[in-house]
Tab-separated table of N, CA and C in Angstrom:
chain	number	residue	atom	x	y	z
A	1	UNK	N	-91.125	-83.783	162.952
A	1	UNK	CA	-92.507	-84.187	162.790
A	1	UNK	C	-93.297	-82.965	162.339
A	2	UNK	N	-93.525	-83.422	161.297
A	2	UNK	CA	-94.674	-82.220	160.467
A	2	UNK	C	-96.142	-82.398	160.899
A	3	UNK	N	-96.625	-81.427	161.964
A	3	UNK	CA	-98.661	-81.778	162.338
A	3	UNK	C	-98.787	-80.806	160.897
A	4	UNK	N	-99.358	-81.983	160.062
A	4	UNK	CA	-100.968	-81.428	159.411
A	4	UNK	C	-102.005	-81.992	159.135
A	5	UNK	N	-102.342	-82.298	160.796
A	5	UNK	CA	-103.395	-83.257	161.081
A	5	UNK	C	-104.979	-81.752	160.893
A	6	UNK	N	-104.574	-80.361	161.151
A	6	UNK	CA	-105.600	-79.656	161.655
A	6	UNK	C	-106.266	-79.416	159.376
A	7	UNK	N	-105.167	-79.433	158.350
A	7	UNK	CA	-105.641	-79.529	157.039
A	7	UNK	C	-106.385	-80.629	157.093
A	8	UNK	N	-105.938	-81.785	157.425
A	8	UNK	CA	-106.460	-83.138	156.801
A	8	UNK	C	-107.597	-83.576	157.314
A	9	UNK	N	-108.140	-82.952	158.909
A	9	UNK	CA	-109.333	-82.947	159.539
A	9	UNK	C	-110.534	-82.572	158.523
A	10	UNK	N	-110.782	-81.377	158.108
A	10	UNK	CA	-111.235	-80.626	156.937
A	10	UNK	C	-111.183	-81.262	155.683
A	11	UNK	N	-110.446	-81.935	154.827
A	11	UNK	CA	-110.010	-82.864	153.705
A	11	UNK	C	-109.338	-84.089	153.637
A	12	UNK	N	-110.140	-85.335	153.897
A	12	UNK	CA	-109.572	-86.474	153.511
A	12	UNK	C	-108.794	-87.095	152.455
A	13	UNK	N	-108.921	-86.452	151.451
A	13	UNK	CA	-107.719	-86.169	150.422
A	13	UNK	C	-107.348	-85.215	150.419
A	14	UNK	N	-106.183	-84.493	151.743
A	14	UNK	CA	-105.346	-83.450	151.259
A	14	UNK	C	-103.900	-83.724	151.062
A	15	UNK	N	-103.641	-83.035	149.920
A	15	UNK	CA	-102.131	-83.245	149.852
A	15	UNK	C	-101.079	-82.212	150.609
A	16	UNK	N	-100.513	-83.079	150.881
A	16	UNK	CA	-99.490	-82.917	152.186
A	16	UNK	C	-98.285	-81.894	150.761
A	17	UNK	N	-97.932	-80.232	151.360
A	17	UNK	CA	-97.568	-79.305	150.146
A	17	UNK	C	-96.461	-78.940	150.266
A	18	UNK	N	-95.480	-78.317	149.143
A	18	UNK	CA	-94.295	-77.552	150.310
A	18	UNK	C	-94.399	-76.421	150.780
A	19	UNK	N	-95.647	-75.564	150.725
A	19	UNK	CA	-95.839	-74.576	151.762
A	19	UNK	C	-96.163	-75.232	153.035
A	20	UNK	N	-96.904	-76.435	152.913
A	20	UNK	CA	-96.631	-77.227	154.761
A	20	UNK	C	-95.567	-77.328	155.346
A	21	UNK	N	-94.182	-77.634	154.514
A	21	UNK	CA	-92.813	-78.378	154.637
A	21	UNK	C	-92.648	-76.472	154.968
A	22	UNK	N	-92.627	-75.774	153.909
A	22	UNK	CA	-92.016	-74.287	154.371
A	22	UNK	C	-92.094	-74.016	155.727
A	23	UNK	N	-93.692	-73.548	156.266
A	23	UNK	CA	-93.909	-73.188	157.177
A	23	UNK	C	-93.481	-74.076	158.711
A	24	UNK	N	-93.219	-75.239	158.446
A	24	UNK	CA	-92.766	-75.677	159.891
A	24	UNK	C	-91.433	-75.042	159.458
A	25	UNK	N	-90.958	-75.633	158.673
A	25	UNK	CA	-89.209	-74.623	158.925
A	25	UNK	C	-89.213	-73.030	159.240
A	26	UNK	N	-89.844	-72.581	158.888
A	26	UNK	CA	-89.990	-70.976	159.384
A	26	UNK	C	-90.460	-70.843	160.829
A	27	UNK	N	-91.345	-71.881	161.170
A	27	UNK	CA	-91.297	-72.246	162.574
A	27	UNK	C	-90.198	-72.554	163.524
A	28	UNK	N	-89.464	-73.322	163.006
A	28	UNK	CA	-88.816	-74.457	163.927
A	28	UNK	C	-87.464	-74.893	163.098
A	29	UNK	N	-87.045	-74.038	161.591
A	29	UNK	CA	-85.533	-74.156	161.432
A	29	UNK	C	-85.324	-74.908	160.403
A	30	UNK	N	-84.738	-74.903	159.593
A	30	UNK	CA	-84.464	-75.758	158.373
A	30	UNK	C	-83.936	-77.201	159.021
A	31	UNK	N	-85.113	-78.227	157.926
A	31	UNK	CA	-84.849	-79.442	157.960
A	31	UNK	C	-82.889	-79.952	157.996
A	32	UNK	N	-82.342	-80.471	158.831
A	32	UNK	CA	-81.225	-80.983	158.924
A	32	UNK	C	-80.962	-81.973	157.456
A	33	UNK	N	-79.942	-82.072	156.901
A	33	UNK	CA	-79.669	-83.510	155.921
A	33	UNK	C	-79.380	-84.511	156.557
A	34	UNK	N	-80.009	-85.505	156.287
A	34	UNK	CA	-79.606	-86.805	157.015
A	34	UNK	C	-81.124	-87.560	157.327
A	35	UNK	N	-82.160	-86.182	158.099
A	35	UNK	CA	-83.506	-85.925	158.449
A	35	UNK	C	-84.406	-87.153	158.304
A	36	UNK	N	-84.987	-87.919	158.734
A	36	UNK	CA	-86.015	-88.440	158.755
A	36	UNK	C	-87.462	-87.744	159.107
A	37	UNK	N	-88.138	-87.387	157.831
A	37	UNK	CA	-89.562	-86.454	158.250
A	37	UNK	C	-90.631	-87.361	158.646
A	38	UNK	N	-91.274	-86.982	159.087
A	38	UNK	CA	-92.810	-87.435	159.726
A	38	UNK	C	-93.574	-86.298	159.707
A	39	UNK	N	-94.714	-87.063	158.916
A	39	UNK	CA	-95.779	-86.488	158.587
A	39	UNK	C	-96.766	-86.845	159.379
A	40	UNK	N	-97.672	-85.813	160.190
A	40	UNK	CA	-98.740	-86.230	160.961
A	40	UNK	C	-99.911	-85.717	160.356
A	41	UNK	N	-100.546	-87.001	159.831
A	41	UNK	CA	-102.153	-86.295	159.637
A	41	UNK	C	-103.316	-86.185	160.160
A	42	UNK	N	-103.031	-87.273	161.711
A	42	UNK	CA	-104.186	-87.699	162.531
A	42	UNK	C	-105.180	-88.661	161.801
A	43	UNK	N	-104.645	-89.344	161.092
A	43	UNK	CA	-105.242	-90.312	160.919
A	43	UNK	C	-105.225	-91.863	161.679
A	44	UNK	N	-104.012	-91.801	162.330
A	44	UNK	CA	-103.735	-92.731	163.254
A	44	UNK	C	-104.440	-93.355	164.140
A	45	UNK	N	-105.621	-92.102	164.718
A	45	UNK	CA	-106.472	-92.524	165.602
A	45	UNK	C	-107.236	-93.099	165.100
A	46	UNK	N	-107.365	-93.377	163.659
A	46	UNK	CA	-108.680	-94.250	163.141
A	46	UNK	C	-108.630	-95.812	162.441
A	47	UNK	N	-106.929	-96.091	163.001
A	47	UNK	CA	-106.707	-97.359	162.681
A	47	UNK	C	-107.602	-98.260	162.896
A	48	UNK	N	-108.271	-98.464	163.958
A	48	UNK	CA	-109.408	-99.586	164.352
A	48	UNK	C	-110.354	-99.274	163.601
A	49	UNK	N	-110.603	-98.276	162.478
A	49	UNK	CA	-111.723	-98.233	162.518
A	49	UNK	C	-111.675	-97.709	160.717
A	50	UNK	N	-111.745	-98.550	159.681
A	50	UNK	CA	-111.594	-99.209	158.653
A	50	UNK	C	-111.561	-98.624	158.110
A	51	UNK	N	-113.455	-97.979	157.845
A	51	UNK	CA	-114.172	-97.004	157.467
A	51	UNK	C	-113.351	-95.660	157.412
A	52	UNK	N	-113.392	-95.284	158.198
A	52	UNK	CA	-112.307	-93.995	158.394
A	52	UNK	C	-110.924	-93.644	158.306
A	53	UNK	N	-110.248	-95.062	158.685
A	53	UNK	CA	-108.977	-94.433	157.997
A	53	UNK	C	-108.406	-94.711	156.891
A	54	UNK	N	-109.523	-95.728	155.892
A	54	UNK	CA	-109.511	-95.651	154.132
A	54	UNK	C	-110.322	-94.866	153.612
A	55	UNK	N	-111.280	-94.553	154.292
A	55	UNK	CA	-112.748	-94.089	153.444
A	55	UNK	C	-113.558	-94.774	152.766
A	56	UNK	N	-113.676	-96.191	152.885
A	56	UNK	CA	-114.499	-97.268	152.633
A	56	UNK	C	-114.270	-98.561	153.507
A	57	UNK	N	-115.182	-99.819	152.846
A	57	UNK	CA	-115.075	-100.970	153.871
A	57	UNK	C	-114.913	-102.026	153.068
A	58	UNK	N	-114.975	-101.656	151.686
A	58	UNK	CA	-114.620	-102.204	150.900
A	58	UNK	C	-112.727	-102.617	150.991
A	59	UNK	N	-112.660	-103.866	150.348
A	59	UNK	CA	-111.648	-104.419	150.090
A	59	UNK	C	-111.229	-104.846	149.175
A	60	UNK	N	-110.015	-104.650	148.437
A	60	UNK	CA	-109.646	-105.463	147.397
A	60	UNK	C	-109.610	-104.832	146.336
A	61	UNK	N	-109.892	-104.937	144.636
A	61	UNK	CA	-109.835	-104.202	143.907
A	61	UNK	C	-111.346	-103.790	143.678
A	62	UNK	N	-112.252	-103.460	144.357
A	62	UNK	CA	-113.484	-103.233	144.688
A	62	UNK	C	-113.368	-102.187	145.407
A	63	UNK	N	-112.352	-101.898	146.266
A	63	UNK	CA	-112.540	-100.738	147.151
A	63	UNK	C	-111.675	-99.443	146.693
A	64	UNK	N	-110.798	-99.600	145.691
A	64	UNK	CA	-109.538	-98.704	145.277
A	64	UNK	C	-110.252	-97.542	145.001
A	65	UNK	N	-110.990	-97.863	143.874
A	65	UNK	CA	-111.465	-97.014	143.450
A	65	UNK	C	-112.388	-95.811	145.286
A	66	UNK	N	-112.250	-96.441	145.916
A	66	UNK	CA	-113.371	-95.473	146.849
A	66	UNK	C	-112.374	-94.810	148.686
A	67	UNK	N	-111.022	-95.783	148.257
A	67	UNK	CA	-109.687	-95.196	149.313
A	67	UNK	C	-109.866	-93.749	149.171
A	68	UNK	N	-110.188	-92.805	150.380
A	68	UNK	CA	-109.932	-91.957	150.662
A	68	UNK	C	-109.388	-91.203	152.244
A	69	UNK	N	-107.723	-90.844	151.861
A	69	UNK	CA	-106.871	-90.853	152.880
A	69	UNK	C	-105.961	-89.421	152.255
A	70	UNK	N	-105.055	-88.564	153.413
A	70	UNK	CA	-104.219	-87.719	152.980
A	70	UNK	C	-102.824	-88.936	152.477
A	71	UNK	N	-102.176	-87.586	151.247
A	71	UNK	CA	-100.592	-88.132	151.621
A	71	UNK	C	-100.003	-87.130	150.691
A	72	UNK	N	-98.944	-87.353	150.442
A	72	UNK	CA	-97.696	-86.190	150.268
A	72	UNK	C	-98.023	-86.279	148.766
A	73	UNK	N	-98.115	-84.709	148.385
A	73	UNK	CA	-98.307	-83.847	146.704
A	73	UNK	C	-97.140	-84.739	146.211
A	74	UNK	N	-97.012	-85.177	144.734
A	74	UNK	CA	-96.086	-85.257	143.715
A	74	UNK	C	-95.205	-84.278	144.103
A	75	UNK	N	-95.356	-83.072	143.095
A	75	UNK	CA	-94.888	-81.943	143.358
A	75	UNK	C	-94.350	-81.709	144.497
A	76	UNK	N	-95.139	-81.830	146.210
A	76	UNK	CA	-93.749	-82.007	147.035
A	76	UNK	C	-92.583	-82.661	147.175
A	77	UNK	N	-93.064	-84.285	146.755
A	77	UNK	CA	-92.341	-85.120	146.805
A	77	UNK	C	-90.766	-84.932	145.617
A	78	UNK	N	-91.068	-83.890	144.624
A	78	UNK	CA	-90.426	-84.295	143.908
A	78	UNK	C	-89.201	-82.344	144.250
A	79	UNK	N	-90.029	-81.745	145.100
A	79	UNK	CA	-89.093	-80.542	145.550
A	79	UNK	C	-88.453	-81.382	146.981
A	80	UNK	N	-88.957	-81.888	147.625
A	80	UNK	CA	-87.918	-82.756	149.228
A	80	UNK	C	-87.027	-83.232	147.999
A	81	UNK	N	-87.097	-84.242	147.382
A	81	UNK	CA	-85.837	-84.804	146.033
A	81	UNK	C	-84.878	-83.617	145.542
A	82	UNK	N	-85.495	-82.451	145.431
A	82	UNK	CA	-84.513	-81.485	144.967
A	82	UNK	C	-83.682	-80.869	146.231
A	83	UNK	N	-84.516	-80.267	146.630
A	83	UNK	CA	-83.935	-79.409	147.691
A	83	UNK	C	-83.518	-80.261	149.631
A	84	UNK	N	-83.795	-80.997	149.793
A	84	UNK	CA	-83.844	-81.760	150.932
A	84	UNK	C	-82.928	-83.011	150.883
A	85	UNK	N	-81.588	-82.465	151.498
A	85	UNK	CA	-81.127	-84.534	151.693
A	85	UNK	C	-81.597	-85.249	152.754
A	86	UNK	N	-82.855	-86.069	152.567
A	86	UNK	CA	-83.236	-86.426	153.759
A	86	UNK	C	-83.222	-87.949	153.443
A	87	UNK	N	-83.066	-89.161	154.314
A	87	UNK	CA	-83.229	-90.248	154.603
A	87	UNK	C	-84.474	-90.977	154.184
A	88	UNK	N	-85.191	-90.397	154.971
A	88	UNK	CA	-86.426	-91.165	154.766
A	88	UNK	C	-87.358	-90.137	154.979
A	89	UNK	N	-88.729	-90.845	154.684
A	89	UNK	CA	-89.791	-90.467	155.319
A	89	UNK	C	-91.457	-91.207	155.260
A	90	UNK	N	-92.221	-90.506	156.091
A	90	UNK	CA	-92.931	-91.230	157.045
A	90	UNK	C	-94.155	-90.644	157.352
A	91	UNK	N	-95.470	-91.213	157.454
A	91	UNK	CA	-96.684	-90.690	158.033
A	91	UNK	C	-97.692	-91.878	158.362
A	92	UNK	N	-99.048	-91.404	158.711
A	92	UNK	CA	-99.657	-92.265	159.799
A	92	UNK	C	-100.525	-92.778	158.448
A	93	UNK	N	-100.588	-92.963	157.312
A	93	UNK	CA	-101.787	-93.000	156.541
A	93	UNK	C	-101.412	-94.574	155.722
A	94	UNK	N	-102.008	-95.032	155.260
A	94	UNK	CA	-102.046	-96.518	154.285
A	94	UNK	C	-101.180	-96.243	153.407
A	95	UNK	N	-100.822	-95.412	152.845
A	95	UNK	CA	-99.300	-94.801	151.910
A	95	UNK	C	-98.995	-93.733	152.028
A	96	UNK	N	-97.985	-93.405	151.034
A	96	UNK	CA	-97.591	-91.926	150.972
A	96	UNK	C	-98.239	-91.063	149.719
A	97	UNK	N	-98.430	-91.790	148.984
A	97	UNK	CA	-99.435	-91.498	148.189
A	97	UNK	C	-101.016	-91.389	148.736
A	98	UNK	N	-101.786	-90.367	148.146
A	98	UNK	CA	-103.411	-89.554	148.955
A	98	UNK	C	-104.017	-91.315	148.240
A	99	UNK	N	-105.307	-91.442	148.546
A	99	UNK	CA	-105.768	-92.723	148.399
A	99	UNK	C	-106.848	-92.610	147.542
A	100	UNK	N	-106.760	-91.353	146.590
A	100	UNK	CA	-107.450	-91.252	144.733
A	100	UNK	C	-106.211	-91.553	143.801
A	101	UNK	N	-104.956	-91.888	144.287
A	101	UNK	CA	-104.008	-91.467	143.244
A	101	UNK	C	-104.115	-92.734	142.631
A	102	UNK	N	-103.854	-92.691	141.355
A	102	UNK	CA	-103.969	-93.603	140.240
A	102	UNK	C	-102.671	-94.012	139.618
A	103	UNK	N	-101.534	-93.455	139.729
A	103	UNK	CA	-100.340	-93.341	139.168
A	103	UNK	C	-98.974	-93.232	140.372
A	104	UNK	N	-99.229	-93.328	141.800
A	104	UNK	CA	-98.332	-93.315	142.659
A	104	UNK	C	-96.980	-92.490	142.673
A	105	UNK	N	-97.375	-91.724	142.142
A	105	UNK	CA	-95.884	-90.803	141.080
A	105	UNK	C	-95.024	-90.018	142.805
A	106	UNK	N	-95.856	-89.802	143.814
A	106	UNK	CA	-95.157	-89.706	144.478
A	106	UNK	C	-94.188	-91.146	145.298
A	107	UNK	N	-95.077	-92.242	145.565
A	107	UNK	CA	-94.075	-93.328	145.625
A	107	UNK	C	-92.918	-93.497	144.408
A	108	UNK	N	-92.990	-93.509	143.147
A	108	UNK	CA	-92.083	-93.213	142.214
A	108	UNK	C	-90.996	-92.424	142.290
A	109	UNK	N	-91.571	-90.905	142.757
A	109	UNK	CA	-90.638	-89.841	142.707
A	109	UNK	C	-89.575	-90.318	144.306
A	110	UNK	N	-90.176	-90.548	145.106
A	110	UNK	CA	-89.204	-90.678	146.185
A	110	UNK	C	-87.950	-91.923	146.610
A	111	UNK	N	-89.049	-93.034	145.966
A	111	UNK	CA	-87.886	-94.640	145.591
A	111	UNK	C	-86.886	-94.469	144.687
A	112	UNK	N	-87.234	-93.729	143.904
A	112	UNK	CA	-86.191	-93.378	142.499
A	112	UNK	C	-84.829	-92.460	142.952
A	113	UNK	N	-85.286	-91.795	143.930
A	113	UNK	CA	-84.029	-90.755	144.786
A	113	UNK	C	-83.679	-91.667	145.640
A	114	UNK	N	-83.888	-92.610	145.913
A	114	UNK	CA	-83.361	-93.819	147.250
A	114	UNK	C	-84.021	-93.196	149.150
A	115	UNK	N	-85.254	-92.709	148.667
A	115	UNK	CA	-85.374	-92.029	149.823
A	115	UNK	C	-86.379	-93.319	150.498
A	116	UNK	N	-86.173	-94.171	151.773
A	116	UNK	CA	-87.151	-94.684	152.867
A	116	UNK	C	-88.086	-94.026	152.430
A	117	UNK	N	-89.470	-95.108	152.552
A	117	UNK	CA	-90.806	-94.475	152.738
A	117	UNK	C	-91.498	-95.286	154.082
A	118	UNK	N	-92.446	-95.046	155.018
A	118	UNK	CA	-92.585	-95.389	156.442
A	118	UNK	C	-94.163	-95.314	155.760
A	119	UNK	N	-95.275	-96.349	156.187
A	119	UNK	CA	-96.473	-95.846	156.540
A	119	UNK	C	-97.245	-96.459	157.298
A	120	UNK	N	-98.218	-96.063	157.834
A	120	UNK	CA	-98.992	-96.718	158.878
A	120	UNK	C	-98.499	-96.486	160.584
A	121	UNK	N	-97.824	-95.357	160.422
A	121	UNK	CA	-96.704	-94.834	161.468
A	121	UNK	C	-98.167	-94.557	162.738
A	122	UNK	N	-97.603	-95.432	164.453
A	122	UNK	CA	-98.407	-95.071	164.959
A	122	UNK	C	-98.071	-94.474	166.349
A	123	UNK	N	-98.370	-93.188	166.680
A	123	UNK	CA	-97.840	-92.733	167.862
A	123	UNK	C	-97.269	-91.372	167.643
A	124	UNK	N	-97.375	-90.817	166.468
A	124	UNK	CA	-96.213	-90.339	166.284
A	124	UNK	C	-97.056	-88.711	166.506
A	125	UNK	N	-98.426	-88.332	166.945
A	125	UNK	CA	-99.030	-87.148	167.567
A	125	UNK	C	-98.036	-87.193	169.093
A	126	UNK	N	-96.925	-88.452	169.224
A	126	UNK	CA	-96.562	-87.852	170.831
A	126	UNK	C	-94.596	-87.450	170.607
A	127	UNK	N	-94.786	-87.003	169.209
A	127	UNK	CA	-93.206	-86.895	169.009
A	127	UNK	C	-93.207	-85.452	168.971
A	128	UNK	N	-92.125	-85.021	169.464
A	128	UNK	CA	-92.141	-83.218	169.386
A	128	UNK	C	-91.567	-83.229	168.097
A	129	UNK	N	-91.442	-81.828	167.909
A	129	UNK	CA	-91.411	-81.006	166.247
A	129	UNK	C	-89.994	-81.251	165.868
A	130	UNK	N	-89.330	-81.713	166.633
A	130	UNK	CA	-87.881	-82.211	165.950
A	130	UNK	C	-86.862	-82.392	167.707
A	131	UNK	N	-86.152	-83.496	166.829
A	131	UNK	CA	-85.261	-84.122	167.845
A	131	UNK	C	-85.007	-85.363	168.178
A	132	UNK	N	-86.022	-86.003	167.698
A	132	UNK	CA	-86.294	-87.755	168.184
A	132	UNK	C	-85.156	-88.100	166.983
A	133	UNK	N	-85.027	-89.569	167.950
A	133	UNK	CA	-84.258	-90.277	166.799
A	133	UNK	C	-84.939	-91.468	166.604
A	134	UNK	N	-84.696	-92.042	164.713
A	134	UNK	CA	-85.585	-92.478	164.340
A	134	UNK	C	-84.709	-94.196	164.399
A	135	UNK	N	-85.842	-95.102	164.766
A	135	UNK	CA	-84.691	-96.525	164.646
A	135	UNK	C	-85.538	-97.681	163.693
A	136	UNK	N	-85.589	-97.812	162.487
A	136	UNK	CA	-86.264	-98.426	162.213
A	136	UNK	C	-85.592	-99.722	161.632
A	137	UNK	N	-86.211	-101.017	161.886
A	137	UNK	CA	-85.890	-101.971	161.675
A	137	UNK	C	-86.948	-102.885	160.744
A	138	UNK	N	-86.426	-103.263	158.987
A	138	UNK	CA	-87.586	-103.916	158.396
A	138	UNK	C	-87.170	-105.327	158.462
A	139	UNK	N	-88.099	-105.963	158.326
A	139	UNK	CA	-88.123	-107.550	158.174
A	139	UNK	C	-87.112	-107.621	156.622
A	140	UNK	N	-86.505	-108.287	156.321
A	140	UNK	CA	-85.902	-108.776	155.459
A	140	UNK	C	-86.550	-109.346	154.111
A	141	UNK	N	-86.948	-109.101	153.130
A	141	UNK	CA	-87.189	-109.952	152.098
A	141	UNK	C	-86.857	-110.031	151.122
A	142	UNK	N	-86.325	-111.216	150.805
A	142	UNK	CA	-85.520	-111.036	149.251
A	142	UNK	C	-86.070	-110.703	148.278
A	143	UNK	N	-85.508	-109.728	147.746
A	143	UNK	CA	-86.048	-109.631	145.994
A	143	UNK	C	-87.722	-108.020	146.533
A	144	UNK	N	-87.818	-108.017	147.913
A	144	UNK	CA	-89.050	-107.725	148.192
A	144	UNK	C	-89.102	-105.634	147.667
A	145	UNK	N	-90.184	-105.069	147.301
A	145	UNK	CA	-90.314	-103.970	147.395
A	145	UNK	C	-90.646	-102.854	148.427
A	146	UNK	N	-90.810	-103.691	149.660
A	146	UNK	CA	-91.246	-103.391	150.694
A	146	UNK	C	-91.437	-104.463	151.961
A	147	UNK	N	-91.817	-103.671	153.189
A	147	UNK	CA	-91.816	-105.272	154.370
A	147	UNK	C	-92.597	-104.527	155.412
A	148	UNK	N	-92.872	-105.723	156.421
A	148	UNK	CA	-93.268	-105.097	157.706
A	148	UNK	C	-92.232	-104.623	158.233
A	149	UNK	N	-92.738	-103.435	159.114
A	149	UNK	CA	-91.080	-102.491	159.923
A	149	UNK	C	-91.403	-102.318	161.296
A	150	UNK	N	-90.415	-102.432	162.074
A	150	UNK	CA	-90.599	-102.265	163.759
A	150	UNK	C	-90.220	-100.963	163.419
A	151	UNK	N	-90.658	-99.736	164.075
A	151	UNK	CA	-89.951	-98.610	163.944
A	151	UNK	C	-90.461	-97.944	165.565
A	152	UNK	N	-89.199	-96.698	166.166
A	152	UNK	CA	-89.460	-96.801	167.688
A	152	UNK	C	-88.644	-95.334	167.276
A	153	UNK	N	-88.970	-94.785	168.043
A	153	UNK	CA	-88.090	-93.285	168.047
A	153	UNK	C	-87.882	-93.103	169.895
A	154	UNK	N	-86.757	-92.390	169.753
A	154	UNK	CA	-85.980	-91.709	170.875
A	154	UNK	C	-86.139	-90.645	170.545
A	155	UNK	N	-87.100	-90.057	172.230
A	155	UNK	CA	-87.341	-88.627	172.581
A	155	UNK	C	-86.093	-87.914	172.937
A	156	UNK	N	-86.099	-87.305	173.008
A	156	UNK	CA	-84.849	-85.775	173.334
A	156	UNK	C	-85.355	-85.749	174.862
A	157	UNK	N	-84.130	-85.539	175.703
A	157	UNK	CA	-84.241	-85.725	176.890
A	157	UNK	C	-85.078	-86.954	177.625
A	158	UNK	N	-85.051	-88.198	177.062
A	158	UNK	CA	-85.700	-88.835	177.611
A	158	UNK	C	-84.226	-89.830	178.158
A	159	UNK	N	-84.588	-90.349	178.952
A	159	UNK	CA	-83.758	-91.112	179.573
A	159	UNK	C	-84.388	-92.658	180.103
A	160	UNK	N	-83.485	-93.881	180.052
A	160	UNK	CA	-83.804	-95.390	180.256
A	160	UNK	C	-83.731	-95.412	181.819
A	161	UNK	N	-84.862	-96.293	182.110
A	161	UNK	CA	-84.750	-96.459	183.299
A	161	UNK	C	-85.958	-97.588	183.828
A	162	UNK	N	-84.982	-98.385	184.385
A	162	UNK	CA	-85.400	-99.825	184.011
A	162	UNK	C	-86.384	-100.094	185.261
């Protein structure tokens, strides 16, 4: 789990960079292959609340033009594709794409490598910086480009107990 909730506080369109992706690994260790990332921007907490976690109240093709939300640089998206074998990935925001983008080139760049994309991820300010395991389960749809997803992670050292 990548926090760059303390950038995105400051900029509602910030793009999520690979000096963000660098610096947690210089923190906390090169991303594993296999990896499922999560991106935290703290936007999560503003699900109830429309206004804030699009940047308008507008709906529809009336409001596109005025979506303003973080999400992951092209340019990152398209160095995780180079350098990163990772699974999937994931953050708390309406896409993975920032919510001015006009061309989705990071949804592009990452479907095109076969990489999972997760959004609307909620909870995930209570996942530590690596270790959880990720279980996600989508609804099925034929022919579909996407679906609703149950998704649930397992903490590290956590244990069932009924």
């Amino acid at each position: 789990m990548i926090d760059v909730s303390s950038q995105c506080a400051k900029n509602r369109d910030y793009l999520i960079s690979t000096d963000d992706i660098n610096n947690w690994e210089h923190q906390h260790g090169r991303i594993p292959e296999g990896s499922i990332i999560i991106l935290y921007t703290g936007f999560e907490q503003y699900w109830n609340d429309h206004l804030r976690y699009t940047g308008t109240l507008k709906k529809g093709p009336e409001g596109i033009a005025e979506l303003h939300f973080p999400g992951l640089s092209p340019d990152a998206a398209s160095w995780i594709v180079r350098y990163k074998k990772i699974n999937a990935i994931g953050l708390d925001t309406p896409s993975i794409d920032f919510g001015q983008s006009k061309d989705f080139q990071t949804h592009r760049i990452l479907t095109s490598a076969g990489i999972t994309i997760y959004e609307n991820l909620t909870n995930i300010s209570l996942l530590p910086s690596s270790g959880s395991y990720i279980v996600a389960l989508p609804m099925k749809i034929k022919g579909g480009s996407g679906a609703p997803l149950r998704i649930v992670a397992i903490l590290p050292d956590s244990t069932y107990n009924p």
